Coordinates of C-alpha atoms in Angstrom, one line a residue:
M264 CA 180.2 -72.7 157.9
L265 CA 180.9 -76.5 157.8
I266 CA 179.0 -78.4 160.4
P267 CA 177.8 -82.0 161.1
L268 CA 174.6 -83.2 159.4
R269 CA 172.7 -83.8 162.7
P270 CA 171.8 -80.1 163.4
I271 CA 170.5 -79.7 159.8
L272 CA 168.3 -82.8 160.1
D273 CA 167.1 -81.7 163.5
A274 CA 165.8 -78.5 161.9
T275 CA 163.8 -80.4 159.3
E276 CA 162.1 -82.3 162.2
K277 CA 161.3 -79.2 164.1
Y278 CA 160.0 -77.1 161.2
D279 CA 158.4 -79.8 159.1
Y280 CA 160.2 -79.6 155.8
A281 CA 162.6 -81.8 153.8
Q282 CA 166.3 -81.0 153.0
G283 CA 167.6 -81.9 149.6
A284 CA 171.0 -83.6 149.6
F285 CA 172.9 -83.1 146.4
N286 CA 175.7 -85.2 145.0
V287 CA 178.8 -83.4 143.6
N288 CA 181.7 -84.9 141.6
A289 CA 183.8 -81.8 140.8
V290 CA 185.0 -78.6 142.6
C291 CA 182.8 -76.4 140.5
Q292 CA 179.8 -78.5 141.4
A293 CA 180.4 -78.0 145.1
K294 CA 180.8 -74.2 144.5
A295 CA 177.5 -74.1 142.6
V296 CA 175.5 -76.1 145.2
I297 CA 176.7 -73.8 148.0
E298 CA 176.1 -70.6 146.1
V299 CA 172.5 -71.5 145.2
H300 CA 171.7 -72.4 148.8
E301 CA 173.2 -69.1 149.9
M302 CA 170.9 -67.3 147.4
F303 CA 167.9 -68.9 149.1
R304 CA 169.3 -68.6 152.7
S305 CA 169.0 -72.4 153.0
P306 CA 171.1 -74.9 154.8
A307 CA 173.1 -77.1 152.4
I308 CA 173.9 -80.8 152.3
L309 CA 176.6 -81.8 149.7
Q310 CA 177.2 -85.4 149.1
G311 CA 180.1 -87.3 147.7
A312 CA 179.4 -90.9 146.7
D313 CA 181.9 -93.5 147.8
L314 CA 183.1 -93.9 144.2
A315 CA 183.0 -90.1 143.6
N316 CA 185.8 -90.0 146.1
G317 CA 187.7 -92.4 143.9
F318 CA 187.0 -90.2 140.9
M319 CA 188.1 -87.1 142.7
G320 CA 191.2 -89.0 143.7
G321 CA 192.1 -89.1 140.0
R322 CA 190.7 -92.6 139.2
T323 CA 188.9 -92.0 136.0
D324 CA 187.8 -95.7 136.0
F325 CA 186.2 -94.9 139.3
M326 CA 184.3 -98.2 139.5
N327 CA 187.7 -99.8 140.2
A328 CA 188.8 -97.1 142.8
T329 CA 190.9 -98.3 145.6
V330 CA 190.9 -97.1 149.2
E331 CA 194.0 -95.1 148.5
D332 CA 192.1 -93.3 145.6
K333 CA 189.2 -92.7 148.0
I334 CA 191.4 -91.2 150.7
K335 CA 192.9 -88.8 148.2
G336 CA 189.6 -87.9 146.6
A337 CA 187.8 -87.5 150.0
K338 CA 190.4 -84.8 150.9
N339 CA 189.9 -83.1 147.5
I340 CA 186.2 -82.9 147.9
A341 CA 186.4 -81.8 151.6
D342 CA 189.0 -79.2 150.7
A343 CA 186.8 -77.8 148.0
V344 CA 183.7 -77.7 150.2
K345 CA 185.7 -76.0 153.0
R346 CA 187.0 -73.4 150.6
F347 CA 183.5 -72.3 149.8
A348 CA 181.8 -73.0 153.1
V349 CA 184.3 -71.5 155.6
S350 CA 183.0 -67.9 154.9
S351 CA 179.5 -68.9 153.9
P352 CA 176.6 -67.4 156.0
I353 CA 174.7 -70.7 155.8
P354 CA 175.4 -74.1 157.5
V355 CA 176.9 -76.7 155.2
A356 CA 177.3 -80.4 155.8
L357 CA 179.5 -82.7 153.7
H358 CA 178.0 -86.2 153.6
L359 CA 179.4 -89.5 152.3
D360 CA 176.8 -91.3 150.2
H361 CA 176.7 -95.1 150.1
G362 CA 179.9 -95.9 152.0
R363 CA 180.4 -99.5 151.2
D364 CA 182.6 -100.6 154.1
F365 CA 184.4 -99.3 157.2
A366 CA 187.6 -98.4 155.2
S367 CA 185.6 -96.2 152.8
V368 CA 183.9 -94.5 155.7
K369 CA 187.2 -93.9 157.6
A370 CA 188.7 -92.4 154.4
A371 CA 185.9 -89.9 154.2
I372 CA 186.0 -88.9 157.9
D373 CA 189.8 -88.6 157.9
G374 CA 189.5 -86.5 154.7
G375 CA 187.2 -84.0 156.3
Y376 CA 183.6 -85.2 155.8
T377 CA 181.3 -84.1 158.6
S378 CA 178.7 -86.9 158.0
V379 CA 178.8 -90.4 156.5
M380 CA 176.5 -93.1 155.3
I381 CA 177.3 -96.8 155.7
D382 CA 175.3 -98.9 153.4
G383 CA 174.9 -102.4 154.9
S384 CA 171.4 -102.9 153.4
S385 CA 172.5 -105.9 151.3
L386 CA 173.6 -107.7 154.5
P387 CA 171.4 -109.8 156.8
L388 CA 169.9 -107.6 159.5
E389 CA 172.3 -108.6 162.3
E390 CA 175.4 -108.1 160.1
N391 CA 174.0 -104.7 159.0
I392 CA 173.5 -103.7 162.6
E393 CA 177.0 -104.8 163.6
L394 CA 178.7 -102.9 160.7
T395 CA 176.7 -99.8 161.2
R396 CA 177.3 -99.8 165.0
E397 CA 181.1 -100.0 164.3
V398 CA 180.9 -97.0 162.1
V399 CA 178.7 -95.1 164.6
K400 CA 181.2 -95.6 167.3
Y401 CA 184.1 -94.3 165.2
A402 CA 182.2 -91.4 163.8
H403 CA 180.4 -90.2 166.9
E404 CA 183.6 -90.1 168.8
R405 CA 184.7 -87.4 166.3
G406 CA 181.3 -85.6 166.2
V407 CA 180.5 -86.9 162.7
S408 CA 176.9 -87.8 161.9
V409 CA 175.9 -91.3 160.6
E410 CA 173.2 -92.5 158.2
G411 CA 172.4 -96.2 157.8
E412 CA 170.2 -98.0 155.4
L413 CA 167.5 -100.7 155.8
G414 CA 165.7 -102.3 152.9
V415 CA 166.9 -102.5 149.3
L416 CA 166.2 -100.0 146.5
A417 CA 165.9 -101.2 142.9
G418 CA 168.0 -99.5 140.2
V419 CA 171.6 -98.7 139.6
E420 CA 173.9 -96.1 141.1
D421 CA 177.7 -96.6 141.0
H422 CA 178.3 -100.0 142.7
V423 CA 174.8 -100.1 144.2
F424 CA 172.6 -102.4 142.0
S425 CA 169.4 -104.3 142.6
E426 CA 166.8 -105.6 140.1
G427 CA 164.1 -105.5 142.8
S428 CA 163.1 -103.7 146.0
T429 CA 162.7 -105.0 149.5
Y430 CA 160.6 -102.6 151.5
T431 CA 161.8 -101.6 154.9
N432 CA 160.0 -103.3 157.8
P433 CA 159.0 -100.6 160.4
L434 CA 159.7 -103.0 163.3
D435 CA 163.2 -103.7 161.9
A436 CA 163.8 -100.0 161.6
I437 CA 163.0 -99.5 165.3
R438 CA 165.4 -102.3 166.3
F439 CA 168.0 -100.8 163.9
F440 CA 167.8 -97.3 165.5
K441 CA 168.0 -98.7 169.0
A442 CA 170.9 -101.0 168.3
T443 CA 173.0 -98.7 166.2
K444 CA 172.2 -95.2 167.4
V445 CA 172.4 -93.8 163.9
D446 CA 171.3 -90.2 163.3
A447 CA 169.4 -91.0 160.2
L448 CA 168.1 -94.1 158.3
A449 CA 167.5 -94.5 154.6
I450 CA 164.4 -96.6 154.0
S451 CA 163.1 -98.4 151.0
Y452 CA 159.5 -97.3 150.3
G453 CA 159.2 -97.2 146.5
T454 CA 161.9 -94.9 145.2
M455 CA 164.6 -96.2 142.8
H456 CA 168.2 -95.4 141.9
G457 CA 169.0 -94.1 138.4
A458 CA 167.2 -92.3 135.6
N459 CA 164.6 -95.0 134.8
K460 CA 162.2 -95.4 137.8
G461 CA 159.4 -96.9 135.7
A462 CA 156.5 -95.4 133.8
H463 CA 154.4 -94.7 136.8
P464 CA 156.6 -94.6 139.9
A465 CA 154.7 -94.4 143.2
V466 CA 156.1 -94.2 146.7
R467 CA 154.4 -95.9 149.6
K468 CA 154.2 -93.1 152.1
E469 CA 152.5 -95.4 154.6
I470 CA 155.9 -97.1 155.2
A471 CA 157.5 -93.8 156.2
I472 CA 154.5 -92.9 158.3
A473 CA 154.6 -96.3 160.1
V474 CA 158.3 -96.0 160.8
K475 CA 158.0 -92.5 162.1
E476 CA 155.0 -93.3 164.3
C477 CA 156.8 -96.2 165.9
M478 CA 159.8 -94.0 166.5
L479 CA 157.7 -91.4 168.2
H480 CA 156.0 -94.1 170.3
E481 CA 159.4 -95.5 171.4
G482 CA 161.0 -92.0 172.0
I483 CA 163.6 -92.5 169.3
K484 CA 165.2 -89.4 167.8
G485 CA 166.3 -89.7 164.2
T486 CA 165.6 -88.7 160.7
L487 CA 164.3 -90.8 157.7
V488 CA 166.0 -90.5 154.4
S489 CA 164.8 -91.0 150.8
H490 CA 167.3 -92.3 148.3
G491 CA 166.8 -92.6 144.6
S492 CA 164.6 -89.5 144.6
S493 CA 165.6 -87.6 141.5
T494 CA 162.6 -86.2 139.6
V495 CA 164.3 -86.7 136.1
P496 CA 162.8 -83.6 134.5
K497 CA 161.3 -84.6 131.1
Y498 CA 162.2 -81.3 129.4
I499 CA 165.9 -81.9 130.1
V500 CA 165.8 -85.5 128.8
D501 CA 164.0 -84.3 125.7
E502 CA 166.6 -81.5 125.2
I503 CA 169.4 -84.0 125.5
N504 CA 167.9 -86.3 123.0
A505 CA 167.3 -83.4 120.6
L506 CA 171.0 -82.6 120.8
G507 CA 172.1 -86.1 119.8
G508 CA 171.8 -87.9 123.1
D509 CA 170.0 -91.2 123.5
I510 CA 168.3 -91.5 126.9
Q511 CA 165.3 -93.8 126.7
G512 CA 162.7 -94.8 129.2
A513 CA 163.7 -92.1 131.7
A514 CA 161.3 -91.4 134.5
G515 CA 161.6 -89.9 137.9
I516 CA 159.7 -89.7 141.2
P517 CA 156.9 -87.1 140.8
L518 CA 157.7 -84.0 142.7
E519 CA 154.4 -83.8 144.4
Q520 CA 155.0 -87.2 146.0
L521 CA 158.4 -86.1 147.4
I522 CA 156.7 -83.0 148.8
E523 CA 154.0 -85.1 150.4
V524 CA 156.5 -87.5 152.1
S525 CA 158.4 -84.5 153.4
H526 CA 155.5 -84.1 155.8
C527 CA 155.3 -87.8 156.5
G528 CA 158.6 -88.4 158.3
I529 CA 161.1 -88.0 155.4
G530 CA 163.6 -85.3 156.3
K531 CA 166.4 -85.8 153.8
I532 CA 165.9 -86.3 150.0
N533 CA 168.9 -87.4 147.9
V534 CA 169.2 -86.1 144.4
D535 CA 172.0 -87.0 141.9
T536 CA 170.6 -87.9 138.5
D537 CA 168.8 -84.5 137.9
I538 CA 172.2 -82.8 138.3
R539 CA 173.9 -85.2 135.8
L540 CA 171.2 -84.6 133.3
A541 CA 171.2 -80.8 133.5
V542 CA 175.0 -80.6 133.2
T543 CA 175.0 -83.0 130.3
R544 CA 172.3 -81.0 128.4
N545 CA 174.3 -77.8 128.9
I546 CA 177.6 -79.2 127.6
R547 CA 176.0 -81.0 124.7
E548 CA 174.2 -77.8 123.7
Y549 CA 177.4 -75.8 123.8
F550 CA 179.4 -78.2 121.6
V551 CA 176.5 -78.8 119.1
G552 CA 176.1 -75.1 118.7
S553 CA 179.8 -74.2 118.4
K554 CA 182.1 -75.5 115.7
S555 CA 185.1 -73.7 117.2
A556 CA 184.5 -75.5 120.5
R557 CA 184.4 -78.9 118.8
E558 CA 187.7 -78.0 117.2
D559 CA 189.4 -76.6 120.3
S560 CA 192.0 -79.0 121.4
R561 CA 191.8 -77.7 125.0
I562 CA 188.3 -79.1 125.5
N563 CA 187.2 -81.1 122.5
G564 CA 188.3 -84.4 124.2
I565 CA 185.1 -83.9 126.2
W566 CA 183.0 -83.7 123.1
H567 CA 184.6 -86.7 121.4
I568 CA 183.6 -88.9 124.4
M569 CA 180.1 -87.5 124.5
E570 CA 179.6 -87.9 120.7
S571 CA 180.7 -91.5 120.7
N572 CA 178.6 -92.4 123.8
P573 CA 175.1 -90.8 123.3
K574 CA 173.6 -92.8 126.2
A575 CA 176.1 -91.5 128.7
F576 CA 174.9 -88.7 131.0
D577 CA 177.2 -89.1 134.0
P578 CA 179.7 -86.2 133.8
R579 CA 182.4 -88.4 135.4
F580 CA 182.3 -90.4 132.1
Y581 CA 183.2 -87.4 129.8
L582 CA 185.1 -85.0 132.1
P583 CA 188.5 -86.9 132.4
P584 CA 190.0 -84.6 129.7
I585 CA 189.9 -81.8 132.3
M586 CA 190.7 -83.8 135.5
D587 CA 192.9 -81.1 137.1
T588 CA 189.9 -78.7 137.0
V589 CA 187.6 -81.4 138.3
M590 CA 189.8 -82.4 141.2
Y591 CA 191.3 -79.0 142.2
G592 CA 189.2 -76.3 140.6
N593 CA 192.1 -75.0 138.5
V594 CA 190.9 -73.1 135.4
P595 CA 193.8 -72.9 133.0
N596 CA 192.1 -71.0 130.1
E597 CA 188.9 -69.5 128.9
A598 CA 187.8 -72.6 127.1
V599 CA 187.8 -74.6 130.4
E600 CA 186.2 -71.7 132.2
T601 CA 183.3 -71.9 129.8
I602 CA 182.9 -75.6 130.6
T603 CA 182.9 -75.0 134.3
E604 CA 180.3 -72.2 133.9
L605 CA 178.1 -74.5 132.0
I606 CA 178.4 -77.2 134.8
E607 CA 177.6 -74.6 137.5
K608 CA 174.5 -73.4 135.6
G609 CA 173.2 -76.9 135.2
V610 CA 173.7 -77.6 138.9
K611 CA 172.0 -74.3 139.9
E612 CA 169.0 -74.9 137.6
V613 CA 167.9 -78.1 139.2
V614 CA 169.1 -77.6 142.8
G615 CA 167.6 -74.1 143.0
K616 CA 164.2 -75.3 142.0
L617 CA 164.2 -78.2 144.5
V618 CA 165.4 -76.0 147.3
V619 CA 162.2 -73.9 146.8
D620 CA 160.0 -76.9 146.2
F621 CA 161.2 -78.8 149.4
G622 CA 160.5 -75.7 151.6
Q623 CA 164.2 -75.0 152.5
V624 CA 164.0 -71.2 151.7
G625 CA 165.0 -69.1 154.7
K626 CA 165.7 -72.1 156.9
A627 CA 169.4 -71.4 157.4
S628 CA 168.7 -69.4 160.5
K629 CA 166.7 -72.2 162.0
V630 CA 169.7 -74.5 162.3
E631 CA 171.4 -74.7 165.7
I632 CA 175.0 -74.4 164.8
R633 CA 177.1 -77.1 166.5
T634 CA 180.8 -77.9 165.7
L635 CA 182.2 -81.4 165.4
D636 CA 183.7 -81.1 168.9
E637 CA 180.3 -80.0 170.4
M638 CA 178.6 -82.9 168.7
A639 CA 181.2 -85.3 169.9
E640 CA 180.5 -84.1 173.5
A641 CA 176.8 -84.4 172.9
Y642 CA 177.2 -88.0 171.6
R643 CA 179.3 -88.8 174.7
K644 CA 176.5 -87.6 176.9
E645 CA 174.0 -89.7 174.9
G646 CA 176.2 -92.7 175.3
I647 CA 177.7 -92.5 171.8

């Protein structure tokens, strides 16, 4: 069942665990994420990044995606998630990751997203509050949950880039929650976007603890979110490089640190890079081991892109030769079917492990199911 994000986050607060939020960029990825959560009877959060909507709208140069591309892509992602979630026994939320402006957020909501993030972290505090408040009003009137961001993470993810971090000020976080009424807040506390988080990444859990303690003192209800939290499994990176890839200096956030912060106020942990790596490893392995696949005109366009770009591990970079399958889930032949199966296996490999590690197993039944209409009414009673 497809529901707003808020009830899933409320369960993490009540039962003291973290919920992984996993980015998807293709119909088969959405299918795989939902299926692996069903296997573990866990709630599921699927995320489409702002530019992923552009990609799913057919814009292969997604960094230049227009609002029109995002409108089309948001509907494609939402239609795919609904297809697999409507009869699912677990609660599923579809969340926009790093919405860059009001138009992008509106495109996602109108397309069928049940939750959105507006990223005003690069703006001065007052402007961030103003933009986020505008989004909250539009979203909450429709029962859609909202996540904001305060503080700047270093690293690169789509159009989000920063050479350095600015840690979240706990007092600013309290002001932000009060002024915007967001359901969740992404904080900067030492995580980083991308596959290279430094040789010895370390999160500052005391920031999360301080924010949460201040929230409890002020009676503020809300969930803290950890962005840039991929673990970047070394074994997958090593396997990619052994297959002709060239990923250097890759390092993630240690899993034990993520588990620790899940008990320090962090209720949602975003993961994207790990999925990209596992999918890339699987597809490289297939082409390297199969001469017939490398010569198959139905799919070898994928390999030509990968072979000429050994540093690339974002599937959006090499999947354009099968865009109809990416966007709509159509599988025209057995060659493309093999590729989609490899993508699904990669997704399930990393997502399944983190579902277990984060403590999500069996938590589907702990979520109070609330529809968009029911949440809209609840927000009205709370004063939007």
